[in-house]
């Protein structure tokens, strides 16, 4: 097929607005997959995706469409995730496209992620086709949704399409619109090869598989290939396209989307965003690649058994497949060897944990998450702290800055009061409020640490599920923060330390010791749990012993027996320092619950 008949596009939308369902219909209507193999949300193939009912990874599929004008088009479709935590996936996919279908659910209208995704598409200078979905639903408010698209994003009324991805109504119009408004890719097949690596996957037998969008040139198996940034070279063992399963082909040409099996086993040699070229006729300039993703939260990940090597391999391979997940090695006195990992948000963290458990069969321990702090010490050092263990002692600190984000919240008018209260209680600074057709758009500046934990859930519950949000990192600002050290049985437990606002310290400490009292596994003797801030114990509770203490129990034992028992208990107490304190996941969860 000629490149003028190729269209590369993505489907973008707020979570649950029907992207994957529309992708299903497009695949069905272009008969890419036989009826027998068709299943719902065909492209959501990961276990975690099917369980949560959400898209986590972008997927690609090549389809062929016989248009009404008699031409045959190659449509390369990239399905993208909708949740805020995966918007990095979206921006990655969009760099491989010339256009997008922007889906809006008519039962919900324009939501925070609709606006965020629209902005990403505009930044990438893509053609946007606005599509109102779920018109079959009893709750659909089609006129209002259309008006929001016009008011909030300045679309023309006549450009908006109306569909039901569920029944297929209107989908034909979408297929026609794609080839008539989305431009064909530019680039020529006989220039030097220039292909963008927009995703990676690791196969234990075949090594790294790179997903490519060819911007210039031709890719075939007979040439030695090179990644321009990492300089790694290889000969392809296979090339192919996604149907959506991998289908080998002999060549890929400018404008096309496909994959190359590199055979490379060292995952560090390949990076998402790199440019692939040939060694014989290399391209002069690599493609611009991607902005580095910015981790919002960090947490320690530790293997809960001694499976160090497997754990390490799993982390490397996950990071290859998910470039927004970053990690470095860390050592904890209590938990041993592990990794300090960066995530785009709490759902991202949860998904990574589930993938480690499901795809790699590992059980992991995750410490309480935190954000990155900028610390200026009195002797002039500037430190970036993403692990409370390395937070300097209070007498050495001059100033500390914490990250702030701009939060966009969309919600129906009746919940505005509650949500403004919530934002204020999370130290939010009000920016503005706009009323659109039956939808309110609020902007706040909020410390990222306050958004990272339960903000999203509280937002959902206070608004009965109607509010949605999006966060953009803004800047670092000075804040009055303290480090909380937690001592169990007079021993400082490094993995439990965390950083918080001074004004919250007493409240959080009191709650925390109560929680820890019930989650730390008991021993034969009572164990004090103490919270220390700037050298002062600000809260304490005791984890009760498994058995009664002989010395205080009222048994009518002879004095000598009691003394013997006491003696044994004392020896135990002396040994306690060296005893291993068990920290099950619930202990870390108690920190999370309070924040
Ligand atoms: P994420 O990938 O998680 O962002 O979701 P998505 O945008 O891919 O949404 P998905 O296709 O998973 O659809 C979400 C829900 O809406 C599913 O329960 C679908 O069955 C339902 N749905 C999708 N399209 C329609 C439609 O046209 N009409 C009705 N009534 N329901 C629909």
Coordinates of C-alpha atoms and ligand atoms in Angstrom, one line a residue:
X1 CA 0.0 0.0 0.0
X2 CA 1.3 3.5 -0.8
X3 CA 2.1 5.8 2.0
X4 CA -0.6 8.3 0.9
X5 CA -3.1 5.7 1.9
X6 CA -1.8 5.1 5.4
X7 CA -3.4 6.8 8.4
X8 CA -1.8 6.5 11.9
X9 CA -4.1 7.6 14.7
X10 CA -4.8 7.1 18.4
X11 CA -8.0 7.0 20.4
X12 CA -7.9 9.2 23.4
X13 CA -10.4 9.9 26.1
X14 CA -11.1 10.1 29.8
X15 CA -11.2 6.8 31.6
X16 CA -14.1 4.5 30.7
X17 CA -15.4 6.8 28.0
X18 CA -15.2 3.8 25.6
X19 CA -11.9 3.8 23.8
X20 CA -11.3 0.1 24.0
X21 CA -14.9 -0.6 22.9
X22 CA -14.5 1.6 19.9
X23 CA -11.2 -0.1 19.0
X24 CA -13.1 -3.4 19.2
X25 CA -15.7 -2.1 16.7
X26 CA -13.1 -0.7 14.3
X27 CA -11.3 -4.1 14.4
X28 CA -14.6 -5.9 13.8
X29 CA -15.7 -3.6 11.0
X30 CA -12.4 -3.9 9.2
X31 CA -12.5 -7.6 9.7
X32 CA -9.0 -7.7 11.2
X33 CA -9.8 -10.5 13.5
X34 CA -12.1 -13.4 12.7
X35 CA -15.4 -13.5 14.6
X36 CA -14.2 -16.6 16.4
X37 CA -11.2 -14.8 17.9
X38 CA -13.1 -11.6 18.8
X39 CA -13.6 -10.9 22.4
X40 CA -14.5 -7.8 24.3
X41 CA -11.7 -5.3 24.9
X42 CA -9.5 -7.3 22.6
X43 CA -6.6 -5.0 23.0
X44 CA -6.5 -5.0 26.8
X45 CA -4.5 -8.2 27.0
X46 CA -2.7 -7.9 30.3
X47 CA -4.2 -9.6 33.3
X48 CA -4.2 -6.4 35.4
X49 CA -6.0 -4.7 32.6
X50 CA -8.8 -7.3 32.4
X51 CA -9.2 -7.3 36.1
X52 CA -9.4 -3.6 36.6
X53 CA -11.2 -3.1 33.4
X54 CA -8.8 -0.3 32.4
X55 CA -6.1 0.1 29.8
X56 CA -2.6 0.4 31.2
X57 CA -0.5 0.0 28.1
X58 CA -1.0 1.4 24.7
X59 CA -1.8 -1.2 22.0
X60 CA -1.3 -1.1 18.3
X61 CA -3.2 -2.8 15.5
X62 CA -3.1 -2.5 11.7
X63 CA -6.4 -2.7 9.9
X64 CA -7.4 -2.2 6.3
X65 CA -10.4 -0.1 5.3
X66 CA -12.2 -0.1 2.0
X67 CA -13.4 3.5 1.8
X68 CA -16.5 4.7 -0.1
X69 CA -14.3 6.5 -2.6
X70 CA -13.0 3.1 -3.8
X71 CA -9.6 3.4 -2.2
X72 CA -8.1 0.9 0.3
X73 CA -6.5 2.5 3.4
X74 CA -4.1 1.1 6.0
X75 CA -5.3 2.2 9.4
X76 CA -2.8 1.9 12.2
X77 CA -4.6 2.3 15.4
X78 CA -3.0 2.9 18.8
X79 CA -5.3 2.4 21.8
X80 CA -4.2 4.4 24.8
X81 CA -5.0 4.4 28.6
X82 CA -7.3 6.9 30.2
X83 CA -6.3 7.2 33.8
X84 CA -4.2 10.2 35.0
X85 CA -1.4 7.9 36.0
X86 CA -0.9 6.7 32.5
X87 CA -0.9 10.0 30.5
X88 CA 2.8 9.4 29.8
X89 CA 1.7 6.4 27.7
X90 CA -0.6 8.7 25.9
X91 CA 2.0 11.3 25.0
X92 CA 4.3 8.5 23.8
X93 CA 1.7 7.0 21.5
X94 CA 0.7 10.4 20.1
X95 CA 4.3 11.1 18.9
X96 CA 3.7 8.1 16.5
X97 CA 0.4 9.5 15.0
X98 CA -0.9 12.2 12.7
X99 CA -4.4 12.3 14.2
X100 CA -6.6 11.3 17.1
X101 CA -10.2 10.4 17.8
X102 CA -11.2 12.3 21.0
X103 CA -14.0 10.3 22.6
X104 CA -16.4 11.9 25.1
X105 CA -19.0 9.8 26.9
X106 CA -22.4 11.5 26.5
X107 CA -23.5 10.3 29.9
X108 CA -20.7 12.2 31.6
X109 CA -19.6 15.0 29.3
X110 CA -16.2 16.6 29.1
X111 CA -14.0 15.5 32.0
X112 CA -10.6 16.5 33.4
X113 CA -8.7 13.9 31.3
X114 CA -10.7 14.8 28.2
X115 CA -9.1 18.3 28.5
X116 CA -5.7 17.0 29.4
X117 CA -5.6 14.6 26.4
X118 CA -6.9 17.3 24.1
X119 CA -4.0 19.5 25.3
X120 CA -1.5 16.7 24.6
X121 CA -2.9 16.3 21.1
X122 CA -2.7 20.0 20.4
X123 CA 0.9 20.1 21.6
X124 CA 1.7 17.4 19.1
X125 CA -0.1 19.4 16.4
X126 CA -2.4 16.5 15.6
X127 CA -5.7 16.5 13.7
X128 CA -8.5 15.9 16.3
X129 CA -11.8 14.3 15.4
X130 CA -14.3 14.9 18.2
X131 CA -16.6 11.9 18.9
X132 CA -19.5 11.8 21.3
X133 CA -20.0 8.2 22.5
X134 CA -22.7 6.1 24.2
X135 CA -25.6 7.8 22.4
X136 CA -27.6 4.6 22.9
X137 CA -27.5 5.1 26.7
X138 CA -30.6 6.1 28.5
X139 CA -28.6 8.7 30.5
X140 CA -26.9 10.2 27.4
X141 CA -27.1 14.0 27.3
X142 CA -26.0 14.5 23.7
X143 CA -26.7 18.2 23.2
X144 CA -25.0 19.2 26.4
X145 CA -21.9 17.1 25.6
X146 CA -21.8 18.7 22.2
X147 CA -22.1 22.2 23.7
X148 CA -19.2 21.4 26.1
X149 CA -17.0 20.4 23.2
X150 CA -17.8 23.7 21.5
X151 CA -17.3 25.8 24.6
X152 CA -14.4 24.2 26.3
X153 CA -12.4 23.1 23.2
X154 CA -13.7 25.3 20.4
X155 CA -14.8 22.6 18.1
X156 CA -17.2 23.3 15.3
X157 CA -20.6 21.8 15.7
X158 CA -20.6 20.3 12.2
X159 CA -17.3 18.4 12.9
X160 CA -18.6 16.4 15.9
X161 CA -19.6 12.8 15.3
X162 CA -22.1 10.8 17.3
X163 CA -21.7 7.1 17.9
X164 CA -22.5 4.1 20.1
X165 CA -19.3 2.1 20.3
X166 CA -21.4 -0.6 22.0
X167 CA -24.0 -1.1 19.2
X168 CA -21.7 0.2 16.3
X169 CA -24.1 3.0 15.4
X170 CA -22.2 5.8 13.7
X171 CA -18.9 4.0 13.6
X172 CA -18.9 3.9 9.8
X173 CA -18.9 7.7 9.7
X174 CA -15.8 7.6 12.0
X175 CA -14.0 5.3 9.6
X176 CA -14.8 7.6 6.7
X177 CA -13.8 10.7 8.6
X178 CA -10.4 9.2 9.5
X179 CA -9.1 9.1 5.9
X180 CA -10.7 12.3 4.8
X181 CA -9.2 14.6 7.6
X182 CA -6.2 12.9 9.1
X183 CA -3.2 13.5 6.9
X184 CA -1.1 10.7 5.4
X185 CA 2.4 10.4 6.9
X186 CA 5.1 12.3 5.2
X187 CA 8.6 10.8 4.7
X188 CA 10.0 8.7 1.8
X189 CA 11.0 5.1 1.7
X190 CA 14.4 5.7 0.0
X191 CA 15.8 8.2 2.6
X192 CA 18.1 6.9 5.4
X193 CA 16.1 5.0 8.0
X194 CA 14.6 6.9 10.9
X195 CA 12.2 5.0 13.2
X196 CA 10.9 6.1 16.6
X197 CA 10.9 3.4 19.3
X198 CA 7.6 4.1 21.0
X199 CA 7.4 1.0 23.1
X200 CA 9.4 -2.0 24.2
X201 CA 8.7 -5.5 25.4
X202 CA 11.0 -8.3 26.7
X203 CA 10.7 -11.8 25.4
X204 CA 12.8 -14.4 27.4
X205 CA 13.6 -16.3 24.1
X206 CA 13.8 -13.5 21.5
X207 CA 15.2 -10.7 23.7
X208 CA 14.0 -7.1 23.4
X209 CA 11.2 -6.3 20.9
X210 CA 10.9 -2.7 19.9
X211 CA 7.7 -1.1 18.6
X212 CA 8.4 1.3 15.8
X213 CA 6.9 4.1 13.9
X214 CA 9.0 4.6 10.7
X215 CA 9.3 8.3 9.8
X216 CA 11.9 7.9 7.0
X217 CA 13.4 5.0 5.0
X218 CA 12.9 1.3 4.8
X219 CA 13.6 -1.4 7.3
X220 CA 14.6 -4.9 6.2
X221 CA 16.3 -7.8 7.8
X222 CA 19.5 -7.7 5.7
X223 CA 20.9 -4.5 7.2
X224 CA 22.7 -4.0 10.5
X225 CA 20.7 -1.6 12.7
X226 CA 21.7 0.9 15.4
X227 CA 19.9 2.7 18.1
X228 CA 21.2 6.3 17.8
X229 CA 21.1 7.2 21.5
X230 CA 22.4 4.0 23.2
X231 CA 24.6 3.1 20.1
X232 CA 23.6 -0.5 20.5
X233 CA 23.8 -2.5 17.2
X234 CA 22.1 -5.7 16.1
X235 CA 20.7 -7.6 13.2
X236 CA 16.9 -8.0 13.3
X237 CA 15.8 -11.6 13.7
X238 CA 12.2 -10.7 12.7
X239 CA 10.2 -7.7 11.5
X240 CA 6.4 -7.4 11.6
X241 CA 3.1 -5.7 12.1
X242 CA 0.3 -6.0 14.7
X243 CA -2.9 -7.6 13.5
X244 CA -3.1 -7.2 16.6
X245 CA -1.0 -10.4 17.1
X246 CA 2.5 -10.1 15.8
X247 CA 2.6 -11.0 12.1
X248 CA 6.1 -11.2 10.5
X249 CA 6.7 -9.2 7.3
X250 CA 9.8 -8.7 5.1
X251 CA 9.9 -4.9 5.1
X252 CA 8.5 -1.9 6.9
X253 CA 8.4 1.5 5.0
X254 CA 8.2 5.1 6.0
X255 CA 4.9 5.9 7.5
X256 CA 4.2 2.4 8.8
X257 CA 4.0 1.1 12.4
X258 CA 5.4 -2.3 13.3
X259 CA 8.0 -4.1 15.4
X260 CA 11.5 -5.5 15.2
X261 CA 12.9 -8.4 17.2
X262 CA 16.4 -7.3 18.2
X263 CA 17.7 -10.4 19.9
X264 CA 19.3 -8.1 22.5
X265 CA 19.2 -9.6 26.0
X266 CA 20.7 -6.6 27.9
X267 CA 17.7 -4.5 28.5
X268 CA 19.8 -1.4 29.4
X269 CA 20.8 -1.2 25.7
X270 CA 17.4 -0.2 24.5
X271 CA 15.4 2.9 25.5
X272 CA 11.9 4.1 24.6
X273 CA 12.1 7.3 22.6
X274 CA 15.3 6.3 20.9
X275 CA 15.7 6.4 17.1
X276 CA 16.6 3.3 15.0
X277 CA 18.7 3.7 11.9
X278 CA 21.1 1.6 9.8
X279 CA 24.8 1.4 10.2
X280 CA 25.5 1.6 6.4
X281 CA 23.4 4.6 5.6
X282 CA 22.7 6.2 9.0
X283 CA 20.3 9.2 9.6
X284 CA 22.2 12.3 10.6
X285 CA 19.8 13.5 13.4
X286 CA 17.9 11.4 15.8
X287 CA 14.2 12.1 16.3
X288 CA 13.4 14.5 19.3
X289 CA 12.3 11.5 21.4
X290 CA 10.3 12.0 24.6
X291 CA 10.3 14.2 27.5
X292 CA 11.5 12.3 30.6
X293 CA 8.6 11.3 32.7
X294 CA 8.5 12.9 36.1
X295 CA 7.8 10.5 39.0
X296 CA 5.2 11.8 41.4
X297 CA 5.8 9.3 44.2
X298 CA 8.6 7.1 45.3
X299 CA 8.5 4.0 47.4
X300 CA 10.9 1.2 48.4
X301 CA 10.2 -2.2 46.8
X302 CA 11.6 -5.2 48.6
X303 CA 11.3 -8.9 47.8
X304 CA 9.4 -10.6 50.7
X305 CA 11.6 -13.7 50.4
X306 CA 15.2 -14.2 49.5
X307 CA 14.6 -14.2 45.8
X308 CA 17.0 -11.4 45.0
X309 CA 18.1 -12.3 41.5
X310 CA 14.5 -13.0 40.2
X311 CA 13.4 -9.7 41.8
X312 CA 16.2 -7.8 40.2
X313 CA 15.4 -9.3 36.7
X314 CA 11.7 -8.6 37.1
X315 CA 12.4 -4.9 38.0
X316 CA 14.7 -4.5 35.0
X317 CA 12.2 -6.0 32.6
X318 CA 9.2 -4.1 33.9
X319 CA 11.1 -0.8 33.5
X320 CA 11.9 -1.7 29.9
X321 CA 8.2 -2.1 29.2
X322 CA 7.1 0.9 31.2
X323 CA 9.5 3.8 30.7
X324 CA 7.6 5.9 33.3
X325 CA 8.7 3.5 36.0
X326 CA 12.2 4.3 37.3
X327 CA 14.3 2.6 39.9
X328 CA 17.7 2.6 41.8
X329 CA 19.1 0.1 44.2
X330 CA 18.6 0.7 47.9
X331 CA 19.5 -1.1 51.1
X332 CA 17.4 -1.1 54.2
X333 CA 18.7 -2.3 57.6
X334 CA 15.4 -4.1 58.2
X335 CA 14.3 -5.2 54.8
X336 CA 17.7 -5.9 53.1
X337 CA 18.3 -5.3 49.4
X338 CA 15.6 -3.7 47.3
X339 CA 14.9 -0.8 45.0
X340 CA 13.7 2.8 45.4
X341 CA 11.2 3.2 42.6
X342 CA 9.5 6.2 41.1
X343 CA 5.9 6.1 39.9
X344 CA 3.5 8.5 38.2
X345 CA 0.9 8.1 40.9
X346 CA -0.6 5.6 43.3
X347 CA -2.5 3.6 40.7
X348 CA 0.7 3.2 38.8
X349 CA 2.3 1.9 41.9
X350 CA -0.5 -0.5 42.5
X351 CA -0.3 -1.8 38.9
X352 CA 3.4 -2.3 39.1
X353 CA 3.0 -4.3 42.2
X354 CA 0.3 -6.4 40.7
X355 CA 2.4 -7.0 37.5
X356 CA 5.3 -8.1 39.7
X357 CA 3.0 -10.5 41.4
X358 CA 1.1 -11.8 38.4
X359 CA 3.6 -11.7 35.6
X360 CA 6.7 -12.6 37.6
X361 CA 5.2 -14.6 40.5
X362 CA 6.9 -12.5 43.1
X363 CA 5.5 -11.1 46.4
X364 CA 6.7 -7.6 47.2
X365 CA 6.8 -5.4 50.2
X366 CA 6.2 -1.7 49.5
X367 CA 7.2 1.0 51.9
X368 CA 5.0 4.1 52.4
X369 CA 5.3 6.3 49.4
X370 CA 6.7 9.8 49.4
X371 CA 7.5 12.7 47.0
X372 CA 10.9 14.2 46.2
X373 CA 12.2 17.1 48.4
X374 CA 14.8 19.7 47.7
X375 CA 16.9 20.3 50.8
X376 CA 19.4 23.1 51.2
X377 CA 21.8 22.3 54.1
X378 CA 23.4 24.9 56.3
X379 CA 26.8 24.1 54.8
X380 CA 25.4 25.0 51.3
X381 CA 24.7 21.5 49.9
X382 CA 21.7 21.1 47.6
X383 CA 20.2 17.7 48.0
X384 CA 17.3 15.9 46.2
X385 CA 15.7 13.5 48.6
X386 CA 13.4 10.8 47.4
X387 CA 14.1 8.5 50.3
X388 CA 13.4 9.6 53.9
X389 CA 16.4 7.6 55.1
X390 CA 18.7 10.1 53.5
X391 CA 16.9 13.2 54.9
X392 CA 19.5 15.2 56.9
X393 CA 19.0 15.8 60.6
X394 CA 17.0 18.9 61.4
X395 CA 19.9 20.8 62.8
X396 CA 21.7 20.6 59.5
X397 CA 18.8 21.9 57.3
X398 CA 18.5 25.4 56.1
X399 CA 15.4 25.2 53.9
X400 CA 13.3 22.4 52.4
X401 CA 11.2 22.7 49.3
X402 CA 8.4 20.4 48.2
X403 CA 6.7 19.8 44.8
X404 CA 3.4 21.5 43.9
X405 CA 1.0 20.6 41.1
X406 CA -1.8 22.4 39.4
X407 CA -4.9 20.3 39.8
X408 CA -7.7 20.6 37.3
X409 CA -11.0 19.2 38.7
X410 CA -14.2 18.9 36.7
X411 CA -17.5 18.3 38.6
X412 CA -21.2 19.1 38.7
X413 CA -22.0 22.4 40.4
X414 CA -23.8 20.9 43.4
X415 CA -20.5 19.4 44.7
X416 CA -18.4 22.4 44.3
X417 CA -18.7 23.4 48.1
X418 CA -17.5 20.0 49.3
X419 CA -14.7 19.7 46.9
X420 CA -13.4 23.2 47.7
X421 CA -13.4 22.3 51.3
X422 CA -11.4 19.1 50.5
X423 CA -8.8 21.0 48.4
X424 CA -8.4 23.6 51.2
X425 CA -7.9 20.9 53.8
X426 CA -5.2 19.5 51.6
X427 CA -3.4 22.8 51.7
X428 CA -4.7 23.7 48.2
X429 CA -4.5 27.3 47.0
X430 CA -7.4 28.3 44.9
X431 CA -6.7 29.6 41.4
X432 CA -10.0 29.9 39.5
X433 CA -13.4 28.4 38.9
X434 CA -15.2 28.3 35.5
X435 CA -18.8 27.3 34.9
X436 CA -19.3 25.5 31.5
X437 CA -22.5 23.9 30.3
X438 CA -23.5 22.0 33.4
X439 CA -19.9 21.4 34.3
X440 CA -17.6 23.3 36.7
X441 CA -13.9 23.4 36.1
X442 CA -11.8 24.2 39.2
X443 CA -8.1 24.9 39.4
X444 CA -6.0 24.6 42.5
X445 CA -2.3 24.5 43.4
X446 CA -1.7 21.7 45.9
X447 CA 1.4 20.1 47.3
X448 CA 2.0 16.9 45.4
X449 CA 2.3 14.9 48.7
X450 CA -1.2 15.9 49.5
X451 CA -2.6 14.7 46.1
X452 CA -0.5 11.5 46.0
X453 CA -2.3 9.6 48.7
X454 CA -6.1 9.5 49.1
X455 CA -7.0 12.7 47.4
X456 CA -8.5 11.0 44.3
X457 CA -10.6 8.6 46.3
X458 CA -11.9 11.3 48.6
X459 CA -12.7 13.4 45.5
X460 CA -14.7 10.5 44.1
X461 CA -16.6 9.7 47.3
X462 CA -17.5 13.4 48.1
X463 CA -18.8 13.9 44.6
X464 CA -20.5 10.6 44.3
X465 CA -18.2 9.6 41.6
X466 CA -18.8 12.6 39.4
X467 CA -15.6 14.7 40.0
X468 CA -12.5 13.9 37.9
X469 CA -9.1 15.3 38.1
X470 CA -5.8 15.9 36.3
X471 CA -2.5 17.0 37.8
X472 CA 0.4 18.9 36.1
X473 CA 3.6 19.3 38.0
X474 CA 4.3 23.0 38.6
X475 CA 7.3 23.9 40.8
X476 CA 9.0 23.5 44.1
X477 CA 8.1 25.7 47.1
X478 CA 9.5 26.1 50.6
X479 CA 7.6 24.3 53.3
X480 CA 7.9 23.5 57.0
X481 CA 8.5 19.8 56.9
X482 CA 9.8 17.3 59.5
X483 CA 11.0 13.8 59.4
X484 CA 9.2 11.2 61.5
X485 CA 11.3 8.4 62.8
X486 CA 9.6 5.4 64.1
X487 CA 11.2 3.3 66.9
X488 CA 10.0 -0.2 67.7
X489 CA 11.3 -1.5 70.9
X490 CA 13.8 1.4 71.0
X491 CA 15.2 0.5 67.6
X492 CA 14.9 2.9 64.8
X493 CA 13.2 1.2 61.8
X494 CA 14.7 2.9 58.8
X495 CA 12.0 1.6 56.3
X496 CA 9.2 3.2 58.4
X497 CA 10.6 6.8 58.4
X498 CA 8.6 9.4 56.5
X499 CA 8.4 13.2 55.9
X500 CA 5.4 15.4 56.5
X501 CA 4.2 18.9 57.3
X502 CA 5.0 20.0 60.8
X503 CA 1.5 21.1 61.5
X504 CA 0.2 17.5 60.8
X505 CA 2.9 15.8 62.9
X506 CA 1.1 15.4 66.2
X507 CA -2.2 14.2 64.7
X508 CA -0.5 11.8 62.4
X509 CA 1.8 10.5 65.1
X510 CA -1.0 9.8 67.5
X511 CA -3.0 7.9 64.9
X512 CA 0.0 6.1 63.6
X513 CA 1.1 4.6 67.0
X514 CA -2.4 3.3 67.5
X515 CA -2.4 1.6 64.1
X516 CA 1.1 0.2 64.5
X517 CA 0.1 -1.2 67.9
X518 CA -2.3 -3.5 66.1
X519 CA -0.3 -4.2 62.9
X520 CA 3.2 -5.0 64.3
X521 CA 3.3 -8.7 65.0
X522 CA 3.4 -9.3 68.7
X523 CA 6.3 -10.9 70.6
X524 CA 6.6 -12.5 74.0
X525 CA 7.3 -9.2 75.6
X526 CA 5.6 -5.8 75.3
X527 CA 7.2 -3.5 72.6
X528 CA 7.0 0.2 72.8
X529 CA 6.3 2.0 69.5
X530 CA 7.5 5.6 69.5
X531 CA 7.4 8.4 67.0
X532 CA 10.3 10.8 67.2
X533 CA 10.4 14.2 65.6
X534 CA 13.5 16.4 65.9
X535 CA 14.8 14.3 68.8
X536 CA 11.6 14.3 70.8
X537 CA 9.2 11.5 71.3
X538 CA 5.8 12.9 70.4
X539 CA 3.7 9.7 70.6
X540 CA 4.0 6.2 72.1
X541 CA 1.9 3.1 72.4
X542 CA 2.9 -0.4 73.4
X543 CA 2.4 -3.5 71.3
X544 CA 1.0 -5.9 73.8
X545 CA 2.9 -9.2 74.5
X546 CA 1.7 -12.5 73.2
X547 CA 1.6 -13.8 76.8
X548 CA 1.1 -12.1 80.1
X549 CA 4.2 -10.8 81.8
X550 CA 5.0 -13.3 84.6
X551 CA 6.2 -10.6 86.9
X552 CA 2.9 -8.7 86.9
X553 CA 0.5 -11.5 86.5
X554 CA -1.3 -12.4 89.6
X555 CA -0.6 -16.1 89.6
X556 CA 0.0 -17.7 92.9
X557 CA 3.4 -18.9 91.8
X558 CA 6.2 -19.3 94.3
X559 CA 8.5 -16.3 94.6
X560 CA 11.4 -18.4 93.2
X561 CA 9.4 -19.5 90.1
X562 CA 8.4 -15.9 89.5
X563 CA 12.0 -14.8 89.8
X564 CA 13.2 -17.5 87.4
X565 CA 10.6 -16.5 84.9
X566 CA 11.5 -12.8 85.3
X567 CA 15.1 -13.7 84.7
X568 CA 14.3 -15.5 81.5
X569 CA 12.2 -12.6 80.3
X570 CA 15.0 -10.2 81.1
X571 CA 17.5 -12.2 79.0
X572 CA 15.0 -12.0 76.2
X573 CA 14.7 -8.3 76.6
X574 CA 18.4 -7.9 76.3
X575 CA 18.4 -10.0 73.2
X576 CA 15.6 -8.0 71.7
X577 CA 17.9 -5.5 70.0
X578 CA 19.3 -8.2 67.9
X579 CA 16.0 -9.8 67.2
X580 CA 14.5 -9.5 63.8
X581 CA 11.3 -7.4 63.9
X582 CA 8.9 -8.6 61.3
X583 CA 7.3 -6.0 59.2
X584 CA 4.4 -7.3 57.2
X585 CA 2.8 -5.2 54.5
X586 CA 0.0 -4.0 56.8
X587 CA 2.6 -2.1 58.9
X588 CA 3.4 0.1 55.8
X589 CA -0.2 0.3 54.9
X590 CA -1.0 1.9 58.3
X591 CA 1.3 4.8 57.4
X592 CA -0.5 5.2 54.1
X593 CA -3.9 5.1 55.7
X594 CA -3.3 8.0 57.9
X595 CA -1.5 10.4 55.6
Ligands
LIG1 P1 -9.9 2.8 29.9 O1 -9.2 2.0 28.9 O2 -9.9 2.2 31.2 O3 -9.6 4.2 29.9 O4 -11.5 2.7 29.4 P2 -12.0 2.9 27.9 O5 -12.1 4.3 27.6 O6 -11.3 2.0 27.0 O7 -13.5 2.4 28.1 P3 -14.1 0.9 27.7 O8 -14.1 0.7 26.3 O9 -13.5 -0.1 28.6 O10 -15.6 1.2 28.1 C1 -16.0 1.5 29.5 C2 -17.4 1.0 29.7 O11 -18.4 1.7 28.9 C3 -17.6 -0.5 29.4 O12 -18.4 -1.0 30.4 C4 -18.3 -0.4 28.1 O13 -19.1 -1.6 27.9 C5 -19.2 0.8 28.2 N1 -19.4 1.4 26.8 C6 -18.5 1.7 25.9 N2 -19.1 2.2 24.8 C7 -20.4 2.3 25.1 C8 -21.6 2.7 24.3 O14 -21.5 3.2 23.2 N3 -22.8 2.6 25.0 C9 -22.9 2.1 26.2 N4 -24.1 2.1 26.7 N5 -21.9 1.7 26.9 C10 -20.6 1.8 26.4

